[in-house]
PDB file of C-alpha atoms in Angstrom:
ATOM      1  CA  GLN A   1      -0.430 -31.296   1.329  1.00 90.00           C
ATOM      2  CA  VAL A   2      -1.551 -28.890  -0.547  1.00 93.00           C
ATOM      3  CA  GLN A   3      -0.783 -27.663  -3.752  1.00 96.00           C
ATOM      4  CA  LEU A   4      -0.640 -24.975  -6.138  1.00 96.00           C
ATOM      5  CA  VAL A   5      -0.765 -23.767 -10.014  1.00 95.00           C
ATOM      6  CA  GLU A   6       0.749 -20.445 -11.139  1.00 95.00           C
ATOM      7  CA  SER A   7       0.091 -19.591 -13.744  1.00 94.00           C
ATOM      8  CA  GLY A   8       0.563 -15.349 -16.085  1.00 94.00           C
ATOM      9  CA  GLY A   9       4.141 -15.291 -15.980  1.00 93.00           C
ATOM     10  CA  GLY A  10       6.493 -14.387 -19.605  1.00 97.00           C
ATOM     11  CA  LEU A  11       7.914 -12.033 -21.476  1.00 98.00           C
ATOM     12  CA  VAL A  12       7.371  -7.533 -21.508  1.00 98.00           C
ATOM     13  CA  GLN A  13       8.257  -4.884 -22.103  1.00 98.00           C
ATOM     14  CA  ALA A  14       9.333  -2.172 -19.713  1.00 98.00           C
ATOM     15  CA  GLY A  15       6.324  -0.081 -18.325  1.00 98.00           C
ATOM     16  CA  GLY A  16       4.274  -2.994 -18.439  1.00 98.00           C
ATOM     17  CA  SER A  17       2.500  -5.003 -17.303  1.00 98.00           C
ATOM     18  CA  LEU A  18       1.565  -9.206 -16.231  1.00 98.00           C
ATOM     19  CA  ARG A  19      -0.628 -10.626 -13.661  1.00 98.00           C
ATOM     20  CA  LEU A  20       0.670 -14.038 -12.326  1.00 98.00           C
ATOM     21  CA  SER A  21      -2.503 -16.258 -10.889  1.00 98.00           C
ATOM     22  CA  CYS A  22      -1.953 -18.681  -7.893  1.00 98.00           C
ATOM     23  CA  ALA A  23      -5.031 -21.783  -7.514  1.00 96.00           C
ATOM     24  CA  ALA A  24      -4.576 -23.638  -4.341  1.00 95.00           C
ATOM     25  CA  SER A  25      -5.454 -27.501  -3.526  1.00 92.00           C
ATOM     26  CA  GLY A  26      -5.642 -29.965  -1.695  1.00 91.00           C
ATOM     27  CA  SER A  27      -6.074 -29.231   2.075  1.00 86.00           C
ATOM     28  CA  THR A  28      -6.835 -25.960   1.870  1.00 85.00           C
ATOM     29  CA  PHE A  29      -8.087 -23.534   4.945  1.00 87.00           C
ATOM     30  CA  SER A  30      -9.639 -20.055   4.984  1.00 83.00           C
ATOM     31  CA  PHE A  31      -7.384 -18.667   7.067  1.00 88.00           C
ATOM     32  CA  ALA A  32      -4.014 -19.674   5.328  1.00 92.00           C
ATOM     33  CA  THR A  33      -1.654 -16.724   4.291  1.00 96.00           C
ATOM     34  CA  MET A  34      -1.084 -16.368   0.457  1.00 97.00           C
ATOM     35  CA  GLY A  35       1.361 -14.436  -1.737  1.00 97.00           C
ATOM     36  CA  TRP A  36       4.622 -14.483  -4.094  1.00 98.00           C
ATOM     37  CA  TYR A  37       8.081 -15.081  -3.735  1.00 98.00           C
ATOM     38  CA  ARG A  38      10.655 -14.278  -6.298  1.00 98.00           C
ATOM     39  CA  GLN A  39      14.139 -15.067  -6.679  1.00 98.00           C
ATOM     40  CA  VAL A  40      16.647 -14.606  -9.247  1.00 98.00           C
ATOM     41  CA  PRO A  41      20.029 -16.540  -9.996  1.00 95.00           C
ATOM     42  CA  GLY A  42      22.551 -16.456  -6.925  1.00 96.00           C
ATOM     43  CA  LYS A  43      20.632 -14.784  -4.607  1.00 97.00           C
ATOM     44  CA  GLN A  44      18.303 -15.813  -1.971  1.00 97.00           C
ATOM     45  CA  ARG A  45      13.826 -15.592  -1.903  1.00 97.00           C
ATOM     46  CA  GLU A  46      12.965 -12.614  -1.263  1.00 98.00           C
ATOM     47  CA  LEU A  47       9.103 -11.767  -0.118  1.00 98.00           C
ATOM     48  CA  VAL A  48       6.971 -10.097  -3.067  1.00 98.00           C
ATOM     49  CA  ALA A  49       3.621  -9.344  -1.481  1.00 98.00           C
ATOM     50  CA  THR A  50       1.264 -11.355   1.060  1.00 98.00           C
ATOM     51  CA  ILE A  51      -2.135 -11.459   1.192  1.00 97.00           C
ATOM     52  CA  ASN A  52      -4.330 -13.288   4.929  1.00 95.00           C
ATOM     53  CA  SER A  53      -8.044 -13.995   4.834  1.00 93.00           C
ATOM     54  CA  GLY A  54      -8.375 -11.202   6.140  1.00 94.00           C
ATOM     55  CA  GLY A  55      -7.720  -9.068   3.850  1.00 94.00           C
ATOM     56  CA  PHE A  56      -4.201  -7.608   4.934  1.00 97.00           C
ATOM     57  CA  THR A  57      -1.528  -7.224   3.146  1.00 98.00           C
ATOM     58  CA  THR A  58       2.298  -6.438   3.343  1.00 98.00           C
ATOM     59  CA  TYR A  59       4.428  -5.538   0.137  1.00 98.00           C
ATOM     60  CA  ALA A  60       8.403  -5.411  -0.065  1.00 98.00           C
ATOM     61  CA  ILE A  61       9.245  -2.201  -0.865  1.00 98.00           C
ATOM     62  CA  ALA A  62      10.504  -2.400  -4.353  1.00 98.00           C
ATOM     63  CA  VAL A  63       7.136  -2.830  -5.526  1.00 98.00           C
ATOM     64  CA  ARG A  64       4.738  -0.717  -3.313  1.00 98.00           C
ATOM     65  CA  GLY A  65       2.497   1.592  -5.385  1.00 97.00           C
ATOM     66  CA  ARG A  66       3.417  -0.729  -8.555  1.00 98.00           C
ATOM     67  CA  PHE A  67       1.576  -4.534  -7.620  1.00 98.00           C
ATOM     68  CA  THR A  68      -1.076  -4.936  -5.970  1.00 98.00           C
ATOM     69  CA  VAL A  69      -1.919  -8.257  -4.597  1.00 98.00           C
ATOM     70  CA  SER A  70      -5.054  -9.581  -4.198  1.00 97.00           C
ATOM     71  CA  ARG A  71      -7.893 -12.793  -3.981  1.00 96.00           C
ATOM     72  CA  ASP A  72     -10.290 -15.041  -3.964  1.00 94.00           C
ATOM     73  CA  GLY A  73     -10.793 -17.264  -1.031  1.00 89.00           C
ATOM     74  CA  ALA A  74     -14.189 -18.828  -3.542  1.00 91.00           C
ATOM     75  CA  LYS A  75     -11.584 -19.940  -5.191  1.00 92.00           C
ATOM     76  CA  ASN A  76      -8.269 -21.052  -3.372  1.00 93.00           C
ATOM     77  CA  THR A  77      -6.634 -18.526  -5.585  1.00 96.00           C
ATOM     78  CA  VAL A  78      -4.627 -15.576  -5.666  1.00 97.00           C
ATOM     79  CA  TYR A  79      -3.333 -13.004  -7.836  1.00 98.00           C
ATOM     80  CA  LEU A  80      -0.402 -10.228  -8.160  1.00 98.00           C
ATOM     81  CA  GLN A  81      -1.312  -7.225 -10.597  1.00 98.00           C
ATOM     82  CA  MET A  82       2.254  -5.800 -11.499  1.00 98.00           C
ATOM     83  CA  ASN A  83       2.017  -2.574 -13.645  1.00 98.00           C
ATOM     84  CA  SER A  84       4.900  -0.003 -14.395  1.00 98.00           C
ATOM     85  CA  LEU A  85       7.407  -3.235 -14.568  1.00 98.00           C
ATOM     86  CA  LYS A  86      10.903  -2.636 -14.333  1.00 98.00           C
ATOM     87  CA  PRO A  87      14.492  -4.304 -15.468  1.00 98.00           C
ATOM     88  CA  GLU A  88      14.691  -5.718 -12.275  1.00 97.00           C
ATOM     89  CA  ASP A  89      11.223  -7.004 -11.370  1.00 98.00           C
ATOM     90  CA  THR A  90      13.069 -10.086 -13.607  1.00 98.00           C
ATOM     91  CA  ALA A  91      13.087 -13.610 -11.886  1.00 98.00           C
ATOM     92  CA  VAL A  92      11.069 -16.336 -11.016  1.00 98.00           C
ATOM     93  CA  TYR A  93       8.124 -15.557  -8.946  1.00 98.00           C
ATOM     94  CA  TYR A  94       6.594 -18.005  -6.644  1.00 98.00           C
ATOM     95  CA  CYS A  95       3.697 -18.365  -4.616  1.00 98.00           C
ATOM     96  CA  ASN A  96       3.494 -19.285  -1.411  1.00 97.00           C
ATOM     97  CA  TYR A  97       0.895 -20.688   1.111  1.00 97.00           C
ATOM     98  CA  GLN A  98       1.474 -20.500   4.875  1.00 95.00           C
ATOM     99  CA  VAL A  99      -0.641 -22.509   7.046  1.00 91.00           C
ATOM    100  CA  LEU A 100      -0.536 -23.821  10.514  1.00 89.00           C
ATOM    101  CA  ARG A 101       2.752 -23.411  10.338  1.00 91.00           C
ATOM    102  CA  ARG A 102       3.787 -24.582   7.081  1.00 94.00           C
ATOM    103  CA  ASP A 103       4.929 -23.138   3.496  1.00 95.00           C
ATOM    104  CA  TYR A 104       3.848 -24.083   0.856  1.00 96.00           C
ATOM    105  CA  TRP A 105       5.045 -23.693  -2.853  1.00 97.00           C
ATOM    106  CA  GLY A 106       4.829 -23.419  -6.503  1.00 96.00           C
ATOM    107  CA  GLN A 107       6.441 -24.602  -9.101  1.00 96.00           C
ATOM    108  CA  GLY A 108       7.780 -20.903 -10.153  1.00 96.00           C
ATOM    109  CA  THR A 109       6.629 -19.211 -13.263  1.00 97.00           C
ATOM    110  CA  GLN A 110       9.616 -16.611 -15.357  1.00 97.00           C
ATOM    111  CA  VAL A 111       8.770 -13.400 -15.611  1.00 98.00           C
ATOM    112  CA  THR A 112      11.134 -11.141 -17.503  1.00 98.00           C
ATOM    113  CA  VAL A 113      11.012  -8.142 -18.227  1.00 98.00           C
ATOM    114  CA  SER A 114      13.531  -6.610 -21.006  1.00 97.00           C
ATOM    115  CA  SER A 115      14.386  -2.425 -21.356  1.00 93.00           C
TER     116      SER A 115
END
């Protein structure tokens, strides 16, 4: 089992920045892919960004150029730096940990961007 603990959500004005963190513990592996998804009420959870063990990243089109995903392998932690936030970025953000064909999820952290 893998446990994920997220932090860093909150309320910010449009144009502002936030940084999310997610620390993994338990049966972790260095080759896991980590990332972030988000969900708003009534919609499916959607990918925001992922990063694999080699540092290869993927981003949703909506966040490219504004968000940056990174990881610290020694700390088993993934980060999401969010800049130039927009009201449409408002959602619950979930940390994701993919390893050995299994997905683990964090409890979610609310990000609210006011206009």
